[in-house]
Amino acid sequence: MKIACPTTLREDQLGGAPVLSRPHMNKKARGSMEEAYTGCVLSVKWKDNKVVSVASNKMRAQSLQKVKRRRNNPNLSLLNFTRNLVIAVLKTYGVAKKRPGPKYPLGSAAKSV
C-alpha cells in the first residue's frame, strides 16, 4: 500500500538532500524556492518570513503565483469563527440562541451558518 506523506522538516532532517543551506536561503528574496529529488522524495525549501523545509513522496512543486495577505481585522475574524462555532454546537444540542449577537457586522463567515 502506498501512503502519501507530506511533512515539514527541520534543517538537520533533510537527509543530505542537495538543497541550499539556511544561510544561503536567508540571502534570497522572500518567495524564493528550491527543490531537490532524492529517490522518490521531493525536498522543497522556500523563504517566507523564515526558511521552511518540506518533504513529500507524492506531491511535486507547483509553479509560484503572487498572493496578497488578508489582514483586515484578525481579531474580528477570530470572533466570527468562535461565535459561529458556538452557534453550531448549540444547534447540535437543540438549544436556541437567546441573546442577540454583537452590534457590528460579522462578515461572510457568519452568513454561511
Short mmCIF file of C-alpha atoms in Angstrom, two decimals:
data_model
loop_
_atom_site.label_atom_id
_atom_site.label_comp_id
_atom_site.label_asym_id
_atom_site.label_seq_id
_atom_site.Cartn_x
_atom_site.Cartn_y
_atom_site.Cartn_z
CA MET A 1 0.00 0.00 0.00
CA LYS A 2 1.37 3.40 -0.96
CA ILE A 3 0.84 6.20 1.54
CA ALA A 4 1.28 9.85 0.61
CA CYS A 5 3.30 11.60 3.27
CA PRO A 6 3.95 15.37 3.12
CA THR A 7 5.69 16.85 6.16
CA THR A 8 7.65 19.87 7.33
CA LEU A 9 11.24 19.23 8.36
CA ARG A 10 13.95 20.77 10.46
CA GLU A 11 17.27 21.63 8.84
CA ASP A 12 19.03 18.53 10.24
CA GLN A 13 16.32 16.13 8.97
CA LEU A 14 16.78 16.71 5.23
CA GLY A 15 18.91 13.58 4.91
CA GLY A 16 21.57 15.11 2.69
CA ALA A 17 19.17 16.43 0.05
CA PRO A 18 21.06 18.76 -2.31
CA VAL A 19 19.20 21.98 -1.43
CA LEU A 20 20.71 25.28 -0.30
CA SER A 21 21.55 25.71 3.37
CA ARG A 22 19.56 28.05 5.59
CA PRO A 23 22.14 30.90 5.50
CA HIS A 24 22.13 30.84 1.68
CA MET A 25 18.31 30.81 1.55
CA ASN A 26 18.16 33.73 4.01
CA LYS A 27 20.06 35.86 1.47
CA LYS A 28 17.43 35.22 -1.21
CA ALA A 29 14.27 37.27 -1.70
CA ARG A 30 11.02 36.35 0.00
CA GLY A 31 9.14 33.79 -2.07
CA SER A 32 12.30 32.09 -3.39
CA MET A 33 12.07 28.32 -3.70
CA GLU A 34 14.50 25.48 -4.30
CA GLU A 35 13.59 21.83 -4.83
CA ALA A 36 15.59 18.61 -4.99
CA TYR A 37 14.67 14.97 -5.60
CA THR A 38 16.34 12.16 -3.69
CA GLY A 39 14.94 8.84 -4.86
CA CYS A 40 11.17 9.18 -4.69
CA VAL A 41 11.19 12.00 -2.13
CA LEU A 42 10.89 15.66 -3.07
CA SER A 43 12.54 18.17 -0.72
CA VAL A 44 11.49 21.81 -1.07
CA LYS A 45 12.84 24.87 0.72
CA TRP A 46 11.27 28.26 0.38
CA LYS A 47 11.70 31.56 2.09
CA ASP A 48 8.69 33.23 3.66
CA ASN A 49 9.27 35.18 6.87
CA LYS A 50 11.69 32.34 7.69
CA VAL A 51 13.08 29.44 5.69
CA VAL A 52 10.67 26.50 5.56
CA SER A 53 11.60 22.93 4.57
CA VAL A 54 9.01 20.43 3.32
CA ALA A 55 9.33 16.88 2.02
CA SER A 56 6.79 14.72 0.20
CA ASN A 57 6.74 11.36 -1.54
CA LYS A 58 3.57 12.17 -3.50
CA MET A 59 3.41 15.86 -4.41
CA ARG A 60 5.53 17.84 -6.83
CA ALA A 61 6.42 21.52 -6.61
CA GLN A 62 3.90 23.77 -8.34
CA SER A 63 4.55 26.99 -10.20
CA LEU A 64 4.51 30.06 -7.99
CA GLN A 65 1.94 32.83 -8.04
CA LYS A 66 1.61 36.09 -6.17
CA VAL A 67 -0.86 36.22 -3.31
CA LYS A 68 -1.97 39.07 -1.09
CA ARG A 69 -2.17 38.71 2.66
CA ARG A 70 -5.53 39.41 4.22
CA ARG A 71 -5.18 41.26 7.49
CA ASN A 72 -8.27 43.45 7.56
CA ASN A 73 -9.18 42.76 11.17
CA PRO A 74 -7.78 39.47 12.52
CA ASN A 75 -9.47 39.88 15.91
CA LEU A 76 -12.89 40.23 14.30
CA SER A 77 -12.35 37.11 12.17
CA LEU A 78 -11.43 35.11 15.29
CA LEU A 79 -14.56 36.41 17.00
CA ASN A 80 -16.65 35.39 13.97
CA PHE A 81 -15.15 31.89 13.97
CA THR A 82 -15.70 31.43 17.72
CA ARG A 83 -19.27 32.76 17.54
CA ASN A 84 -20.13 30.51 14.58
CA LEU A 85 -18.63 27.51 16.36
CA VAL A 86 -20.72 28.19 19.47
CA ILE A 87 -23.88 28.60 17.36
CA ALA A 88 -23.17 25.30 15.56
CA VAL A 89 -22.67 23.44 18.86
CA LEU A 90 -25.86 24.94 20.28
CA LYS A 91 -27.80 23.85 17.18
CA THR A 92 -26.40 20.34 17.55
CA TYR A 93 -27.85 20.10 21.04
CA GLY A 94 -31.11 21.78 20.02
CA VAL A 95 -30.53 24.90 22.12
CA ALA A 96 -31.70 28.18 20.63
CA LYS A 97 -29.50 31.25 20.81
CA LYS A 98 -31.15 33.54 23.36
CA ARG A 99 -29.07 36.72 23.18
CA PRO A 100 -28.59 38.83 20.06
CA GLY A 101 -25.12 38.96 18.58
CA PRO A 102 -22.77 41.92 18.60
CA LYS A 103 -23.90 45.23 17.13
CA TYR A 104 -21.26 45.30 14.37
CA PRO A 105 -21.45 43.31 11.11
CA LEU A 106 -19.96 39.84 11.30
CA GLY A 107 -18.86 39.36 7.70
CA SER A 108 -19.36 36.50 5.27
CA ALA A 109 -18.41 33.70 7.72
CA ALA A 110 -21.50 34.33 9.86
CA LYS A 111 -23.85 34.40 6.85
CA SER A 112 -22.97 30.82 5.88
CA VAL A 113 -24.19 29.35 9.20
#
